Short mmCIF file of C-alpha atoms in Angstrom, two decimals:
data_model
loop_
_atom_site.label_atom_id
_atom_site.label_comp_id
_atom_site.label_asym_id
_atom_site.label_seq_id
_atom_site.Cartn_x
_atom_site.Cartn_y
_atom_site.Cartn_z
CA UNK A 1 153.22 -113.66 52.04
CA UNK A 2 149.23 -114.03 53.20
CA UNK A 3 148.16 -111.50 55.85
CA UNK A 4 146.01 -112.87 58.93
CA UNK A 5 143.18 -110.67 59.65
CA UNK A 6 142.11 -110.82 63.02
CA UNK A 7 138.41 -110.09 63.78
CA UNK A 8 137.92 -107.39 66.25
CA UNK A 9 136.16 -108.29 69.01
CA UNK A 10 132.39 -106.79 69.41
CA UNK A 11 132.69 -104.09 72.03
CA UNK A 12 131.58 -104.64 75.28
CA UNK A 13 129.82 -102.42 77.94
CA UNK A 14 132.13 -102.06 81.49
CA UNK A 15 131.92 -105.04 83.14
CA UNK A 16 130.53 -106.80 80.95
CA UNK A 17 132.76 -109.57 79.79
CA UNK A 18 130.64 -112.60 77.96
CA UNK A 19 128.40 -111.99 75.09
CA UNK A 20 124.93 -111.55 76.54
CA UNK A 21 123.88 -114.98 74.49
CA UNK A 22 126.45 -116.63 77.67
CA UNK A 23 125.56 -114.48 80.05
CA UNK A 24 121.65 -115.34 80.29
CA UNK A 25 121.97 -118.36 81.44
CA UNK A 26 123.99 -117.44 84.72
CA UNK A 27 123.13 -114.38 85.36
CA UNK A 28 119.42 -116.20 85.32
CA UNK A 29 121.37 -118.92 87.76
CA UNK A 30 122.61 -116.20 89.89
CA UNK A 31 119.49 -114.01 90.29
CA UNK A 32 117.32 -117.62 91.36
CA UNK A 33 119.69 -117.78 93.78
CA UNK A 34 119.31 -114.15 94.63
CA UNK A 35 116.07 -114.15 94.97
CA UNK A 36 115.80 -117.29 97.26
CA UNK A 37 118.43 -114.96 99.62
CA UNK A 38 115.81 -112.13 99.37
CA UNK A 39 113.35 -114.54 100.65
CA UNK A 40 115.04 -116.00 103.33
CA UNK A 41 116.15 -112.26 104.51
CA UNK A 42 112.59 -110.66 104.04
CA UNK A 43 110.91 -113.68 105.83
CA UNK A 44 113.98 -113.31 109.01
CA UNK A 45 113.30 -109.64 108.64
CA UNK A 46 109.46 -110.39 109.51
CA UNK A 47 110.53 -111.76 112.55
CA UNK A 48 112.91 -109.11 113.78
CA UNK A 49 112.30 -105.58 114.64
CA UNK A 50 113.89 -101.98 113.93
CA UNK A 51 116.33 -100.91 116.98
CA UNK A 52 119.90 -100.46 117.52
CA UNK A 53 122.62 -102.81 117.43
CA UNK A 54 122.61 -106.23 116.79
CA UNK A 55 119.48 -106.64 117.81
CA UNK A 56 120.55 -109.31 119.99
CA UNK A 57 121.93 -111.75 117.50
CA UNK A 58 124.73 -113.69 118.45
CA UNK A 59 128.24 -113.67 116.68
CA UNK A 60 127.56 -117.12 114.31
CA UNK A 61 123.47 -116.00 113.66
CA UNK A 62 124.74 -112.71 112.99
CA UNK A 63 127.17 -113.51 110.63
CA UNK A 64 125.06 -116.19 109.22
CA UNK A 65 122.32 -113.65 108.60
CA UNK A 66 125.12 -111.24 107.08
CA UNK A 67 126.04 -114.12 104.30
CA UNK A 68 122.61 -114.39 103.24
CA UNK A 69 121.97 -110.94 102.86
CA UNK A 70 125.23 -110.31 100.87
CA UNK A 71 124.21 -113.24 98.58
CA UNK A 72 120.76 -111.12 98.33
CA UNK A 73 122.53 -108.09 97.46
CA UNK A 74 125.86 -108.90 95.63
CA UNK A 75 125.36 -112.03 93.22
CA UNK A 76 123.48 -109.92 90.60
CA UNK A 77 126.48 -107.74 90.32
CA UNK A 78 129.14 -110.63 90.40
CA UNK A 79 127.66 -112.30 87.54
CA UNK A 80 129.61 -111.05 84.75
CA UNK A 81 133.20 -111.89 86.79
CA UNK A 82 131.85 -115.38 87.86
CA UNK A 83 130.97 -116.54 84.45
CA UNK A 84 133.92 -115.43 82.70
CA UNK A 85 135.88 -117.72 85.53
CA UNK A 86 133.77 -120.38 85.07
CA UNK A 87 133.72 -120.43 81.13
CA UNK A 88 137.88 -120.85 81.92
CA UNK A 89 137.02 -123.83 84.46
CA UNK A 90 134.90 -125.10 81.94
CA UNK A 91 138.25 -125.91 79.53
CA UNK A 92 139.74 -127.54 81.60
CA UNK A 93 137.33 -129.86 84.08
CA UNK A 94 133.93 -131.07 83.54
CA UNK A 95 130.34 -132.23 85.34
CA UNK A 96 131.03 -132.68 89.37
CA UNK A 97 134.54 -131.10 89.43
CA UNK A 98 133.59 -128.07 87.71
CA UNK A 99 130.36 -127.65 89.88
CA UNK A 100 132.77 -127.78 93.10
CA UNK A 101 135.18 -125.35 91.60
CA UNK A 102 132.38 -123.08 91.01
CA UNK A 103 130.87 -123.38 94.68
CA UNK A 104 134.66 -122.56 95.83
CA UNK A 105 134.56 -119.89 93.87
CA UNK A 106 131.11 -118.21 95.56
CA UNK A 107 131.99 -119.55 98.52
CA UNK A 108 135.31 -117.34 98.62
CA UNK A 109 133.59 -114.43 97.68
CA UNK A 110 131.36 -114.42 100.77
CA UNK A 111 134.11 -115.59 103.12
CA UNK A 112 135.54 -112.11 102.01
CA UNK A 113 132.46 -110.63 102.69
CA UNK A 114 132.15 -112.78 106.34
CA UNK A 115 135.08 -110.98 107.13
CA UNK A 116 133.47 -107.40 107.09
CA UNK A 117 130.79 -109.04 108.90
CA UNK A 118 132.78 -109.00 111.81
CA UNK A 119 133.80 -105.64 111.61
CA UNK A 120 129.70 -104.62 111.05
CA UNK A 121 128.89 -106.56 114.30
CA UNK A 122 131.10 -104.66 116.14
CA UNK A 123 130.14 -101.44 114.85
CA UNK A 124 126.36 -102.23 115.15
CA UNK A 125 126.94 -103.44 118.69
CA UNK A 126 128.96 -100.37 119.89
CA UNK A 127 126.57 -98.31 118.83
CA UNK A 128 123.69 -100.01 120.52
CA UNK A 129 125.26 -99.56 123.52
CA UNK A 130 125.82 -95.98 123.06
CA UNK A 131 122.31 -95.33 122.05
CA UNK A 132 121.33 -97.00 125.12
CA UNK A 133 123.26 -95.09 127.37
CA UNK A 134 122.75 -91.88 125.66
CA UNK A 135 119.76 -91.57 123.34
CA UNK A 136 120.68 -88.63 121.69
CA UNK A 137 123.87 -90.27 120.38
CA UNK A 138 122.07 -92.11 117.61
CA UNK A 139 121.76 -88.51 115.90
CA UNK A 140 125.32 -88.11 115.53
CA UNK A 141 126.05 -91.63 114.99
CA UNK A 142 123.97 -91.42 111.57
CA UNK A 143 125.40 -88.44 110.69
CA UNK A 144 129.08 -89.39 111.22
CA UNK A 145 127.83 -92.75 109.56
CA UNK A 146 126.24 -91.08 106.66
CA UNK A 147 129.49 -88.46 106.18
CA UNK A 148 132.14 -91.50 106.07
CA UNK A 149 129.85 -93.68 103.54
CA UNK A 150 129.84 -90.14 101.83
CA UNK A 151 133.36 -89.59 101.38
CA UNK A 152 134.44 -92.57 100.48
CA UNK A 153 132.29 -92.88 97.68
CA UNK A 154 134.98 -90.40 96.31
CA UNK A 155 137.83 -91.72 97.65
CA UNK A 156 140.99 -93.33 96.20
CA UNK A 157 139.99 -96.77 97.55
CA UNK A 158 136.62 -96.61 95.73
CA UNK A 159 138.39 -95.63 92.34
CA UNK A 160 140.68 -98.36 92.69
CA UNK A 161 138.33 -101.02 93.48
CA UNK A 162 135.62 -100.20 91.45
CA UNK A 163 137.80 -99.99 88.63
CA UNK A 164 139.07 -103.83 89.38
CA UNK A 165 135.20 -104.78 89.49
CA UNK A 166 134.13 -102.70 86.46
CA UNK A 167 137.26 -104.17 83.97
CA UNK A 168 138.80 -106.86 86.10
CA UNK A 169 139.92 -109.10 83.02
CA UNK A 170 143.60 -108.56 84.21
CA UNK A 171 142.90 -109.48 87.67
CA UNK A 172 141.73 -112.87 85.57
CA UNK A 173 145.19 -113.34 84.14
CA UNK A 174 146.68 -113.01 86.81
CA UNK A 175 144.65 -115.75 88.91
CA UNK A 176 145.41 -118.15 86.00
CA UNK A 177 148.91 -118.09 87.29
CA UNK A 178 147.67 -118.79 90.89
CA UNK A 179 148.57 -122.44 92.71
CA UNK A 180 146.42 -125.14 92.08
CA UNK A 181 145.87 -125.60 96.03
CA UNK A 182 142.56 -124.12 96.97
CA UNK A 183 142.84 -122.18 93.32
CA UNK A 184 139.20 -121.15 93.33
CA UNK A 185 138.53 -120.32 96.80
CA UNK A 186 141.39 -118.12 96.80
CA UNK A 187 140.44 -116.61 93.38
CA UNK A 188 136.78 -115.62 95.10
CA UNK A 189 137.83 -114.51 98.09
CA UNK A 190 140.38 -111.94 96.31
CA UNK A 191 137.70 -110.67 93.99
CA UNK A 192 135.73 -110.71 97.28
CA UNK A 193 138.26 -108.32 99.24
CA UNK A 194 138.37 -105.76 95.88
CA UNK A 195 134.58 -105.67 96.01
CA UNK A 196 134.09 -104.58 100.17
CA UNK A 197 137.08 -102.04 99.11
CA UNK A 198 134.26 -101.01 96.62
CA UNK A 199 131.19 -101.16 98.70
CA UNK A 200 131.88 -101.07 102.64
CA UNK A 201 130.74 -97.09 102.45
CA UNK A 202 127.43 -98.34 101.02
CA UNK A 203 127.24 -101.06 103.78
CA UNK A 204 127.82 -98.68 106.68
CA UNK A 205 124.65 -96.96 106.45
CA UNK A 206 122.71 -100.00 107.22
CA UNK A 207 123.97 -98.20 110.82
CA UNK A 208 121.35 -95.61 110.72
CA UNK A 209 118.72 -97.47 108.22
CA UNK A 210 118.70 -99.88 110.26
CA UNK A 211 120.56 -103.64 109.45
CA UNK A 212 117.15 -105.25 108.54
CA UNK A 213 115.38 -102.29 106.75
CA UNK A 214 114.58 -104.52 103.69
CA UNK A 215 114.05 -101.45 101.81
CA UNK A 216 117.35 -99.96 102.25
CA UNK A 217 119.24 -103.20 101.47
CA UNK A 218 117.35 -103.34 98.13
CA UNK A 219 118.31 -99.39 97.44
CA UNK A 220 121.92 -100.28 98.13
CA UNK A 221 121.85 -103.64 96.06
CA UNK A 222 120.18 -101.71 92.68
CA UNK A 223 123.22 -98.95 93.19
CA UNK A 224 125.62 -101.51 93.91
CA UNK A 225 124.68 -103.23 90.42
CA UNK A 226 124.66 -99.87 88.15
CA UNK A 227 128.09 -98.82 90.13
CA UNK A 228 129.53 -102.06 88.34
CA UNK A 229 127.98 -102.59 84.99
CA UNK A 230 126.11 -99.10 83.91
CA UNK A 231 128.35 -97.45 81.72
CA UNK A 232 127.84 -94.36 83.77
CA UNK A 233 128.24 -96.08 87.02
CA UNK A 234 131.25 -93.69 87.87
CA UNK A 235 129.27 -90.84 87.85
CA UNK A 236 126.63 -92.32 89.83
CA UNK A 237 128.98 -93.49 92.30
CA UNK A 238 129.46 -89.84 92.84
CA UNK A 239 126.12 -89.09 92.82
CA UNK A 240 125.57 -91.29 96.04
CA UNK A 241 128.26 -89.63 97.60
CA UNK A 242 126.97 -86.33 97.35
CA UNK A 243 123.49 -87.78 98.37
CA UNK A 244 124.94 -89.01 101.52
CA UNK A 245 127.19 -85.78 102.33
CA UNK A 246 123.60 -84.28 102.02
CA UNK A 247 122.13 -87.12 104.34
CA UNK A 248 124.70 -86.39 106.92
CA UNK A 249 124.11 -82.91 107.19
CA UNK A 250 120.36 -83.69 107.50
CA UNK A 251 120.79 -86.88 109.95
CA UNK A 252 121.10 -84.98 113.65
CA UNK A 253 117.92 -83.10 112.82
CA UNK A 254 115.60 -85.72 111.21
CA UNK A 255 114.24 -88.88 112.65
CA UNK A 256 112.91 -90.44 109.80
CA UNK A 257 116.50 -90.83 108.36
CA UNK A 258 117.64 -92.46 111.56
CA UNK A 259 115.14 -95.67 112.00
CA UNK A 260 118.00 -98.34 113.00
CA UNK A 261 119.45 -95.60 115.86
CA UNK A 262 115.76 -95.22 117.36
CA UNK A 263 114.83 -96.49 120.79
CA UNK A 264 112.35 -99.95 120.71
CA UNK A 265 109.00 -99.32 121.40
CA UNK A 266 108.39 -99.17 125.44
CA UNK A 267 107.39 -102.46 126.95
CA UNK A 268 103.65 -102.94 127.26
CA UNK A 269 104.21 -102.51 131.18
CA UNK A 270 105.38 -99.13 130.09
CA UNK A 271 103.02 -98.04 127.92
CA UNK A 272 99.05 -99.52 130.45
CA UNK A 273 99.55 -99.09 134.03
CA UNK A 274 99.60 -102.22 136.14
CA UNK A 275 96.62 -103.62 137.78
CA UNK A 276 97.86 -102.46 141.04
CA UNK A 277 98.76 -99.40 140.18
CA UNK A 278 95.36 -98.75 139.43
CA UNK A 279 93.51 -99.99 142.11
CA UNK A 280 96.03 -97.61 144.18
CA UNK A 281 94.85 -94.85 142.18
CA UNK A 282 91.48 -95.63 143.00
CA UNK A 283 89.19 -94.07 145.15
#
């Protein structure tokens, strides 16, 4: 009786689960489309200043402004997960019905990420309020902020979920056997949910950075990528952990590390004395 011999597949690094000959293409797709989020957040950021809270965005701007910025900061880092669903889409449906399954697909993953949104607006605009009543709050706010982003970077949450994002081929399976009704969206959104499990703690210290310090948001997005598809991105993971346990120690005692808890800049009224005021001073 013959024997079948089964090729072994070529090994693959964490995460990544397309040869790289199918991956250039999106991941190419996926960082244009990065990039023009970038823009769009760098230009907004222009136009916005450093201070606490929501810097008086409204709920839909805000959250609109949120989306954009976790396109910026996340797509790079879905890539590998995105195309592997899409190379199963592509089996199945072609040109204009595959193209909408795909935008489902990103457009459930942000939804999930919309979601946290809400939660960040709140906790940006409670602690603009507590900065302005009491200045010296922001000190402790950044450390506090600083110590939770800390320890969850070791927590059982983060192992879980960055495990599903690192090696989530069986999370695949299993959303082959979802219902056809909304398939896609739903598929995003739940690979959306795993990856805030993964990254809220990173997201958090945009409290004390300061939620438009363009800078930080790239710092989180390049550690956000490695956490998912460097080989040693558990072990960085942990690295950033300690970092911020050593941040939050630091935080109450250094201003530089708090630039999104500072007061604004005093009003110009503040800062030259009025016309009258100085004729009343004068002799």
């Amino acid at each position: 009786m013959p024997h079948l011999h089964l090729a072994a597949p070529a090994p693959t690094r964490p995460g990544i689960l397309l040869p790289r000959r199918d991956l250039a293409l999106g991941w190419t797709l996926m960082v244009l489309i990065a990039a023009l989020a970038w823009i769009l957040t760098i230009a907004q950021s222009r136009d916005m200043g450093m201070e606490p809270g929501t810097m008086g965005l409204a709920l839909p701007l805000f959250l609109l402004l949120w989306v954009v910025m976790m396109a910026a900061m996340m797509l790079p880092s879905l890539a590998p997960v995105a195309l592997t669903w899409v190379q199963a889409i592509s089996r199945s449906t072609a040109g204009r019905v595959r193209a909408l399954r795909i935008t489902e697909f990103v457009g459930g993953y942000l939804i999930a990420w919309a979601g946290f949104g809400l939660l960040a607006y709140g906790a940006l605009a409670a602690s603009g309020r507590l900065v302005d009543s009491h200045p010296d709050a922001g000190r402790w706010i950044g450390s506090a902020a600083f110590l939770l982003a800390g320890l969850q970077q070791f927590g059982p949450l983060k192992r879980v979920c960055l495990r599903h994002c690192r090696n989530p081929m069986f999370q695949l399976l299993r959303y082959a056997r979802f219902r056809p009704r909304a398939k896609d969206l739903r598929v995003g959104a739940h690979h959306g949910v795993y990856c805030v499990g993964c990254c809220w703690g990173l997201m958090i210290v945009l409290i004390p950075l300061g939620f438009m310090n363009v800078a930080a948001m790239a710092g989180l997005a390049v550690v956000i990528f490695l956490e998912k598809l460097w080989r040693g991105g558990p072990w960085l993971s942990w690295a950033v952990g300690l970092a911020f346990l050593v941040l939050a120690v630091l935080a109450p005692f250094q201003d530089w590390l708090l630039p999104g808890l500072e007061m604004s800049d005093p009003s110009m009224d503040q800062m030259f004395p009025s016309m009258d005021q100085m004729m009343g001073q004068a002799p």
